[in-house]
PDB file of C-alpha atoms in Angstrom:
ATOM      1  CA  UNK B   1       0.000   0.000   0.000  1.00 42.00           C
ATOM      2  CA  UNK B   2       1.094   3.094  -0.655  1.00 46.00           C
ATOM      3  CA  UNK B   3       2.197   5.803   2.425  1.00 60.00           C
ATOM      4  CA  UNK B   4       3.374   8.940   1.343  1.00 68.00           C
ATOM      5  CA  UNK B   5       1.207  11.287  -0.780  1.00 80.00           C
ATOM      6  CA  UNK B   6       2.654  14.397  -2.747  1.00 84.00           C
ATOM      7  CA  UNK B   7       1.277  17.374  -3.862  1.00 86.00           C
ATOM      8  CA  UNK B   8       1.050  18.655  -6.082  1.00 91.00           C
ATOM      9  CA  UNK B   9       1.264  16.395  -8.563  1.00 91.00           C
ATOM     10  CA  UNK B  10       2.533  18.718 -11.310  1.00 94.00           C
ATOM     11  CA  UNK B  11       4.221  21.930 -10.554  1.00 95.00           C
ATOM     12  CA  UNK B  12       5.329  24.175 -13.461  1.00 96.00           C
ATOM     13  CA  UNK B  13       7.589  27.442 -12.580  1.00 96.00           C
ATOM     14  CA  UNK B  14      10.478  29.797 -14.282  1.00 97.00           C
ATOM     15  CA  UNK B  15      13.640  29.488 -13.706  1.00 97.00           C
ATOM     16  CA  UNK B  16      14.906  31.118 -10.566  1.00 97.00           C
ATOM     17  CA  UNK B  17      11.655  31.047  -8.736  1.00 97.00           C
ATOM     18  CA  UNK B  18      11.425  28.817  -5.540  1.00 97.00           C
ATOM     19  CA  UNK B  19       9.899  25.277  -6.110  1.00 97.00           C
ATOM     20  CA  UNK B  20       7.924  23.451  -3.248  1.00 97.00           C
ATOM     21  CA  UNK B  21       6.429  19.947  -2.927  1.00 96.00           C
ATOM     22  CA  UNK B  22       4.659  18.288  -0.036  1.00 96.00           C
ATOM     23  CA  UNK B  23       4.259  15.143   1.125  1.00 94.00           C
ATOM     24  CA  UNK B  24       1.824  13.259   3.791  1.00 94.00           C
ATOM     25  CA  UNK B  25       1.776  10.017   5.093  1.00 92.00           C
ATOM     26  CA  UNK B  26      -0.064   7.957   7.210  1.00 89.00           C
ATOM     27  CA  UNK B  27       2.169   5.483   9.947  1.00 86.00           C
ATOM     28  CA  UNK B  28       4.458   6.948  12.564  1.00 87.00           C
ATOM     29  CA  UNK B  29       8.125   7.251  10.538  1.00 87.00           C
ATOM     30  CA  UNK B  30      11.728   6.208  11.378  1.00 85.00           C
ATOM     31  CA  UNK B  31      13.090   8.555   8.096  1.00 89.00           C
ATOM     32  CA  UNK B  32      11.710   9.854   5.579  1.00 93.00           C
ATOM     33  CA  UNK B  33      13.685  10.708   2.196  1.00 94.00           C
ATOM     34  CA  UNK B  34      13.457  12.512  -1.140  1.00 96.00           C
ATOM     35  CA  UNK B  35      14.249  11.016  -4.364  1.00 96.00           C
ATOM     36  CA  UNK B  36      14.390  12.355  -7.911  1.00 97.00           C
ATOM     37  CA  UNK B  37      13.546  10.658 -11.225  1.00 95.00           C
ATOM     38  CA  UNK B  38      14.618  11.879 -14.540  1.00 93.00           C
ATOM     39  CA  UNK B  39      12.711  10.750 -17.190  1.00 86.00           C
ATOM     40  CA  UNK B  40      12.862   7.056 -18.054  1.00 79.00           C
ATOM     41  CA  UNK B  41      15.799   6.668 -15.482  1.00 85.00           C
ATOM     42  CA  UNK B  42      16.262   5.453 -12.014  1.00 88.00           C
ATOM     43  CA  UNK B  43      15.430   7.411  -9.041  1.00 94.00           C
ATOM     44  CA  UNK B  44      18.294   9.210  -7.289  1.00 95.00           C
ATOM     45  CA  UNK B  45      18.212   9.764  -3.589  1.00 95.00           C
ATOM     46  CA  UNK B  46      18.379  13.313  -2.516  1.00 96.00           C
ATOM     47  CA  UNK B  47      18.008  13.688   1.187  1.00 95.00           C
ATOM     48  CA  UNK B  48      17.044  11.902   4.162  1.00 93.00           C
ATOM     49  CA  UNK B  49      15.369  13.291   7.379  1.00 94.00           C
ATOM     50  CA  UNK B  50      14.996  11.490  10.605  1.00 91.00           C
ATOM     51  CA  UNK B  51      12.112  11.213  12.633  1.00 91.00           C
ATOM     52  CA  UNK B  52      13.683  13.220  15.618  1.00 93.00           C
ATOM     53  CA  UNK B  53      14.865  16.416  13.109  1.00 95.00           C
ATOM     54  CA  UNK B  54      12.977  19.286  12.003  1.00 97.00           C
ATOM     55  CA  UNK B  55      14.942  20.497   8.949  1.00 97.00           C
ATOM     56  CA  UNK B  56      17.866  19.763   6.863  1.00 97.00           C
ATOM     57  CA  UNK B  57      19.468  21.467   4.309  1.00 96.00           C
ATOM     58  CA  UNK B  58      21.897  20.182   1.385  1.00 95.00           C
ATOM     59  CA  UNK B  59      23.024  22.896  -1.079  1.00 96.00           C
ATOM     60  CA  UNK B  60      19.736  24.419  -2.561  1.00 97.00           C
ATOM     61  CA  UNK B  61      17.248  21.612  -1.090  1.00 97.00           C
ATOM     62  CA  UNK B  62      15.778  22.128   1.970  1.00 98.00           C
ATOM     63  CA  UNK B  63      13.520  19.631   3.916  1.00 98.00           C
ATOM     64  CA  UNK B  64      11.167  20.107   6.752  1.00 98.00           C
ATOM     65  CA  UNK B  65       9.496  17.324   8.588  1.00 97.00           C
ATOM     66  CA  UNK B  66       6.256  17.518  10.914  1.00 96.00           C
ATOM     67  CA  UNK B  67       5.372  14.596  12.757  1.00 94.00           C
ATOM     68  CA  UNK B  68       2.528  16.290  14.445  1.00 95.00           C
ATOM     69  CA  UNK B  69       0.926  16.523  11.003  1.00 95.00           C
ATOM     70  CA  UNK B  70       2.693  13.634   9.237  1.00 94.00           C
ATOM     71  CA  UNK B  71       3.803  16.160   6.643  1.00 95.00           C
ATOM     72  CA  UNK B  72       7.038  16.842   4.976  1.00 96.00           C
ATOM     73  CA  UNK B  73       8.131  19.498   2.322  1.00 97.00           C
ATOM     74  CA  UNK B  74      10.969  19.710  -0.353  1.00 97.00           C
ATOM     75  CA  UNK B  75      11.810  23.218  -1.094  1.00 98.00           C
ATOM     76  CA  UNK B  76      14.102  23.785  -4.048  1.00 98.00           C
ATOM     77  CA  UNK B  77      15.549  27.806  -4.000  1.00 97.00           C
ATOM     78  CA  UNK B  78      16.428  28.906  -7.107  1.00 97.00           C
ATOM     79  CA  UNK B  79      15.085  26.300  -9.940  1.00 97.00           C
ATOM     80  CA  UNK B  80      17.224  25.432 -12.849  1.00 97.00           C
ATOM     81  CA  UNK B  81      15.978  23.871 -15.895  1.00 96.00           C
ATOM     82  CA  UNK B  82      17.971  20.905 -14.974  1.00 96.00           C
ATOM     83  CA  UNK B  83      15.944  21.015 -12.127  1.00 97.00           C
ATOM     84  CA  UNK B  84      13.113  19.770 -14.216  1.00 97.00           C
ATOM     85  CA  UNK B  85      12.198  15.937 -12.820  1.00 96.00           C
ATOM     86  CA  UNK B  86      10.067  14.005 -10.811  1.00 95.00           C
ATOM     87  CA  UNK B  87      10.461  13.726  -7.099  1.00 96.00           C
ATOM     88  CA  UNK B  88       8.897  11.249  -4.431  1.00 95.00           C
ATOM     89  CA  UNK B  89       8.893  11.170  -1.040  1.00 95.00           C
ATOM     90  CA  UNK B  90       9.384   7.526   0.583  1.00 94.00           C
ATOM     91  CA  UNK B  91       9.190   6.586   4.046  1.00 91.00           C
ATOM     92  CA  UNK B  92      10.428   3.866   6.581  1.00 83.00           C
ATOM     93  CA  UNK B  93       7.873   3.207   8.904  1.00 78.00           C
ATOM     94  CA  UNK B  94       8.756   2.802  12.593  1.00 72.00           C
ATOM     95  CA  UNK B  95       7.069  -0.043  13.881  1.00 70.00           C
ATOM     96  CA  UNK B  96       9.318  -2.848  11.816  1.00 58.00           C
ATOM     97  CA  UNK B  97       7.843  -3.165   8.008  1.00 57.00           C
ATOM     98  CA  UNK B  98      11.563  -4.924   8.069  1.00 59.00           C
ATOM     99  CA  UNK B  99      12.914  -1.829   6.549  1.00 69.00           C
ATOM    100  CA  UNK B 100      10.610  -1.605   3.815  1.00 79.00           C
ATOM    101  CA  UNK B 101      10.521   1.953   2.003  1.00 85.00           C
ATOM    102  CA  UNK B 102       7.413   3.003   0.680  1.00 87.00           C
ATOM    103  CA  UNK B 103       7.314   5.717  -2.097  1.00 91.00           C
ATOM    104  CA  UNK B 104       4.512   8.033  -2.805  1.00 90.00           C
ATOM    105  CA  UNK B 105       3.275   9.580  -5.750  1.00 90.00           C
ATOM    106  CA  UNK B 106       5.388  11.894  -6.838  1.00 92.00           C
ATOM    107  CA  UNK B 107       5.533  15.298  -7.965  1.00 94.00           C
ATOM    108  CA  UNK B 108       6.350  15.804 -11.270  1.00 95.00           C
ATOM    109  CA  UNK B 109       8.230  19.429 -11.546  1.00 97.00           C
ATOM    110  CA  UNK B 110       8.973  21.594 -15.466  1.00 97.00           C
ATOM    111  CA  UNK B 111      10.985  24.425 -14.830  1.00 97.00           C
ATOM    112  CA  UNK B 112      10.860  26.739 -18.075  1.00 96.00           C
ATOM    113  CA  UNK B 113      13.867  28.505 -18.955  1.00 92.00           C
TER     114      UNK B 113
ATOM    115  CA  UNK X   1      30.103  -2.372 -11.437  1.00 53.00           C
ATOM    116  CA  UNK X   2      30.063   0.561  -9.628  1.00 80.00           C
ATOM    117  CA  UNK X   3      26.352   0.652  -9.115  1.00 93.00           C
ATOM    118  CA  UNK X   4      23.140  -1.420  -9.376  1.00 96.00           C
ATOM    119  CA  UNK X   5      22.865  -3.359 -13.048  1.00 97.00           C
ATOM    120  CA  UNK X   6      19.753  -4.236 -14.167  1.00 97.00           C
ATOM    121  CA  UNK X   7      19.005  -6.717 -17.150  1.00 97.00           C
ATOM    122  CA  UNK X   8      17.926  -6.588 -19.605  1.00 97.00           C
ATOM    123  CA  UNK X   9      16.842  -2.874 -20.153  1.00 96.00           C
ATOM    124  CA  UNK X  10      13.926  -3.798 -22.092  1.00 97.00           C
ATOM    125  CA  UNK X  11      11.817  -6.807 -23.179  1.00 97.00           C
ATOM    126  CA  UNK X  12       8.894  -7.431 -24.959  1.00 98.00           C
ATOM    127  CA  UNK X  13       7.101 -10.402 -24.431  1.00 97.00           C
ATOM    128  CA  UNK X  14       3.683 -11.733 -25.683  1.00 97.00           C
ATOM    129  CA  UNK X  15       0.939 -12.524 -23.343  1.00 97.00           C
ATOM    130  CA  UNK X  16       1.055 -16.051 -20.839  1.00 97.00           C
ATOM    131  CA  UNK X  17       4.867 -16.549 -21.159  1.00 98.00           C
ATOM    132  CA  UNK X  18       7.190 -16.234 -18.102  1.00 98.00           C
ATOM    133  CA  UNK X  19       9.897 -13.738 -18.069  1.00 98.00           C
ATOM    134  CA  UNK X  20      12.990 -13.461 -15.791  1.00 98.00           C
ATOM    135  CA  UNK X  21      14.575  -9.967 -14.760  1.00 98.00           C
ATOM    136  CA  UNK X  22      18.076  -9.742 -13.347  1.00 98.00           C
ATOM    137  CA  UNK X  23      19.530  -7.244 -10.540  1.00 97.00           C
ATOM    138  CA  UNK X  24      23.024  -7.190  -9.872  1.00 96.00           C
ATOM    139  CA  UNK X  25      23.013  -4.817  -6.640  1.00 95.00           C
ATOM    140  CA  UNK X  26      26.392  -2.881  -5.680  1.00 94.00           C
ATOM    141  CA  UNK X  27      29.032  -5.017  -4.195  1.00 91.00           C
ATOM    142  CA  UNK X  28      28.684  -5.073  -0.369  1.00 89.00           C
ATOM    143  CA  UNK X  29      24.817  -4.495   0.371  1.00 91.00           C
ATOM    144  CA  UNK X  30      22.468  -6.229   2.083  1.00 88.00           C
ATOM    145  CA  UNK X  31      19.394  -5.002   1.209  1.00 90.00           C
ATOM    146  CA  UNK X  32      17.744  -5.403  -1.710  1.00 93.00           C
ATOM    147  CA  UNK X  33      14.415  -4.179  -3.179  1.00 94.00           C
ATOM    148  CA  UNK X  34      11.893  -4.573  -5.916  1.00 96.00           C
ATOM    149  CA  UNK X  35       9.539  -1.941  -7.186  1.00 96.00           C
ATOM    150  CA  UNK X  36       7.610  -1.620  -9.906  1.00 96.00           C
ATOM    151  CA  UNK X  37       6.637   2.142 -11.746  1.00 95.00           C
ATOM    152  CA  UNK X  38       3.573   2.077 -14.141  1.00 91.00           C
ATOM    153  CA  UNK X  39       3.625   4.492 -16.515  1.00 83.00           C
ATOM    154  CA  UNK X  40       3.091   8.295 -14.958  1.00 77.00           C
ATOM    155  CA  UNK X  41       2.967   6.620 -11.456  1.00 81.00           C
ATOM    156  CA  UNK X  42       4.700   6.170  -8.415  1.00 86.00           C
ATOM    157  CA  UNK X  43       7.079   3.130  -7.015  1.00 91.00           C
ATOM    158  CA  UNK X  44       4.681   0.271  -5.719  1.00 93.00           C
ATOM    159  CA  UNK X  45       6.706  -1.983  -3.072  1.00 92.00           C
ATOM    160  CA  UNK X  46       7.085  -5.494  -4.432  1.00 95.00           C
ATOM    161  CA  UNK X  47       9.872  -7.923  -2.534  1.00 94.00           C
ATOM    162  CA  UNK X  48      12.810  -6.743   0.173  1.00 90.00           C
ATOM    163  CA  UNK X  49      15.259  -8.915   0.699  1.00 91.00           C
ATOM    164  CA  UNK X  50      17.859  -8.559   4.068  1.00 87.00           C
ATOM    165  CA  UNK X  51      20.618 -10.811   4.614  1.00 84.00           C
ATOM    166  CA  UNK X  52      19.491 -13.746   5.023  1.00 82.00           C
ATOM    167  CA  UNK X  53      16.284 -13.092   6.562  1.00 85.00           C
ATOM    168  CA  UNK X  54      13.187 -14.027   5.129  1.00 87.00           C
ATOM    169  CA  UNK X  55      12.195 -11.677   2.036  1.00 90.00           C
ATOM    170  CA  UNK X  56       9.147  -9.194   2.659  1.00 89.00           C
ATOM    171  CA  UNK X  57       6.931 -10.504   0.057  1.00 91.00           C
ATOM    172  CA  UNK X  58       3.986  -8.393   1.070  1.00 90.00           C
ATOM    173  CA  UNK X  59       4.218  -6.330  -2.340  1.00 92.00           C
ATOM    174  CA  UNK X  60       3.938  -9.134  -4.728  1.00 95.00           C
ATOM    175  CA  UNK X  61       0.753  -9.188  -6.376  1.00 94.00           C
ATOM    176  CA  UNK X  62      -0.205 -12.299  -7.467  1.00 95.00           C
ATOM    177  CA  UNK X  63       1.324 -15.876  -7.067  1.00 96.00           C
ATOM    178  CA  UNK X  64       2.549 -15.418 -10.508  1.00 98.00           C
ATOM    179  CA  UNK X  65       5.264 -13.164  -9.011  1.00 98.00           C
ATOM    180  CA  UNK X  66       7.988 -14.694  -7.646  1.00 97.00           C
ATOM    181  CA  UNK X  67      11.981 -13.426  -6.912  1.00 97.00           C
ATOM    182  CA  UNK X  68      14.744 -15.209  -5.434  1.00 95.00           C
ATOM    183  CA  UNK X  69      18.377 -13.697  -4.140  1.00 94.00           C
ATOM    184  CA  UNK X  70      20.966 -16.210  -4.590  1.00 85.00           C
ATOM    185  CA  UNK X  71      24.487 -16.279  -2.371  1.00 81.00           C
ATOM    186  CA  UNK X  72      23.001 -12.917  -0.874  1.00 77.00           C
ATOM    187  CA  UNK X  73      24.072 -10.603  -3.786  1.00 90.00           C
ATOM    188  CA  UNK X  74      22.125 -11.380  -7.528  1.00 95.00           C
ATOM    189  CA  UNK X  75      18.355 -11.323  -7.083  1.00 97.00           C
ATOM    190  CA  UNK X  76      16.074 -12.240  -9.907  1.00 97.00           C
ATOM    191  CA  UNK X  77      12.224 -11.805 -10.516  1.00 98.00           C
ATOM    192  CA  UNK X  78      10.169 -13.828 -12.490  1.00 98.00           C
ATOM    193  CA  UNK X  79       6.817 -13.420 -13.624  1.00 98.00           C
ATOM    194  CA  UNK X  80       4.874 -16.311 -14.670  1.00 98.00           C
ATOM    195  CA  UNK X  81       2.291 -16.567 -17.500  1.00 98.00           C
ATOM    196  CA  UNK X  82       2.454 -12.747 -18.141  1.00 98.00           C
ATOM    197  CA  UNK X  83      -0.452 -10.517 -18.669  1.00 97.00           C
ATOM    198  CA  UNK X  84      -0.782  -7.225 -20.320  1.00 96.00           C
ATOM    199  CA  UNK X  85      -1.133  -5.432 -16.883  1.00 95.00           C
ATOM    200  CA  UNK X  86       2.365  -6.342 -15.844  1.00 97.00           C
ATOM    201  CA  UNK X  87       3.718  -4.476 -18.413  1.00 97.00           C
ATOM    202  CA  UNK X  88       5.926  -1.872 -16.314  1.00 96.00           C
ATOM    203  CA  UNK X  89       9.355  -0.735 -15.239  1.00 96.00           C
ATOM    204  CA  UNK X  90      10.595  -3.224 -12.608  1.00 97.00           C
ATOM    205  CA  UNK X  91      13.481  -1.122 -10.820  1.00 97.00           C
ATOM    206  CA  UNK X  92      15.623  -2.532  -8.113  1.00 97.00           C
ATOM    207  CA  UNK X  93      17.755  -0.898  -5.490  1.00 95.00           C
ATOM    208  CA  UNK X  94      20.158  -2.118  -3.398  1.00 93.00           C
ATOM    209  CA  UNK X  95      21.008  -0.619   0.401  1.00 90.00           C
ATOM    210  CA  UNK X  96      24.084  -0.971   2.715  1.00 86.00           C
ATOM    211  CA  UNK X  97      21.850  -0.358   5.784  1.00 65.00           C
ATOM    212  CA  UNK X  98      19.757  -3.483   7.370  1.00 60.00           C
ATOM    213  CA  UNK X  99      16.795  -2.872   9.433  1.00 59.00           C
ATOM    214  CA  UNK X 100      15.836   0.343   9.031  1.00 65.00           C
ATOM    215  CA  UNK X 101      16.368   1.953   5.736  1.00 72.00           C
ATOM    216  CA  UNK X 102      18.691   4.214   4.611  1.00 80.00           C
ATOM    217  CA  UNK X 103      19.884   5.941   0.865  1.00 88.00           C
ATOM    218  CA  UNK X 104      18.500   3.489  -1.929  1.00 91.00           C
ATOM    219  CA  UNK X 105      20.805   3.373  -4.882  1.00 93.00           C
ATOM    220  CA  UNK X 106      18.580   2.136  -7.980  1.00 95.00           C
ATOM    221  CA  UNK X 107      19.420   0.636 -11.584  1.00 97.00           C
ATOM    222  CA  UNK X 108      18.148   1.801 -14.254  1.00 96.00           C
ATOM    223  CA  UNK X 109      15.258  -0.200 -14.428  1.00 96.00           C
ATOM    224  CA  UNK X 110      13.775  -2.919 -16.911  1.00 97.00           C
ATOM    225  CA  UNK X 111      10.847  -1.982 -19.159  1.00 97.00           C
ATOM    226  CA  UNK X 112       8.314  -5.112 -19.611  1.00 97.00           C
ATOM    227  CA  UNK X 113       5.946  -4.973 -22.021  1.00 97.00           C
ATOM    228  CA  UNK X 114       3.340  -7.942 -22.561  1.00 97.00           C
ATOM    229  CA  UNK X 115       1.852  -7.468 -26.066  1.00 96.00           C
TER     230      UNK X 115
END
């Protein structure tokens, strides 16, 4: 079954602006972590937030996590074309799925030059 | 290889035979994962495999789904008497952590189609 849920599913901005996806899920997490596709490729891991941190940062990503509200949000400053991509949450629940990572729906970003 | 090699890239099959797909997961891991994308969609969780632990075979759909990880490193998935709904991209990923996971690293992925 799927966990995580992102939105929105499509998000088209210019380059420069700010780009921001969400993602909810539904079980109590160990991690949670952000993955990017590029079309017709694998997915490439991103960033990975633990259950006990608030926010982490890696060059022009930044990721929040809630666990009050089960919530989690990508923020990407500064969008490049190459930016352009789809990007899923996935999450390791924390009551033993064995270390099973479930992946959510993605949200599918175009950022016009 | 340096990362996770998955074979072949693509295959075409017709509808109600079997078809294997290979993963060759980085040298060293312990986990190992199957997913499968549908076109436009997300990852859907098929088989996790950890050590030597029982595989999580939660994921698998049907019977006709069936993957085995031999000497702890090469893991293969076969699909018996294919249908036209299995036609996906099968991607596995291979992990150092056990237990809880950490960063995935994925192949490229094998495209089935089932004509």
């Amino acid at each position: 079954s799927q966990q995580g849920e992102e939105d929105p599913q499509a998000l088209s901005i210019q380059e420069g602006e700010n780009a921001t996806m969400n993602c909810s899920y539904k079980t109590s997490i160990n991690n949670l972590q952000w993955y990017r596709q590029n079309s017709g490729r694998g997915l490439v891991h991103l960033i990975l937030i633990r259950s006990n941190e608030r926010e982490k940062h890696s060059g022009r990503l930044r990721v929040t996590l809630d666990t009050s509200k089960k919530s989690s949000s990508l923020l990407i400053t500064a969008s490049r074309a190459a930016d352009t991509a789809s990007y899923f949450c996935a999450t390791a629940d924390l009551y033993n799925q064995g270390g099973k990572l479930i992946f959510g729906q993605g949200t599918e970003l175009s950022v016009k030059p | 290889g340096a990362g996770v090699s998955q074979s072949p890239s693509n295959k075409v099959t017709e509808k109600g035979k079997d078809v294997e797909l290979r993963c060759d997961p980085i040298s060293g891991h312990t986990a190992l994962y199957w997913y499968r994308q549908s076109l436009g969609q997300g990852l859907e969780f098929l088989i996790y495999f950890q050590g030597n632990s029982a595989p999580d075979k939660s994921g698998l759909p049907s019977d006709r789904f069936s993957a085995e990880r031999t000497g702890g490193s090469v893991s293969t998935l076969t699909i018996q008497r294919t249908q036209q709904e299995d036609s996906a991209v099968y991607l596995c990923a291979s992990s150092l952590a056990g237990g809880l996971p950490g960063e995935l690293f994925f192949g490229e992925g094998s495209r089935l189609t089932v004509l």
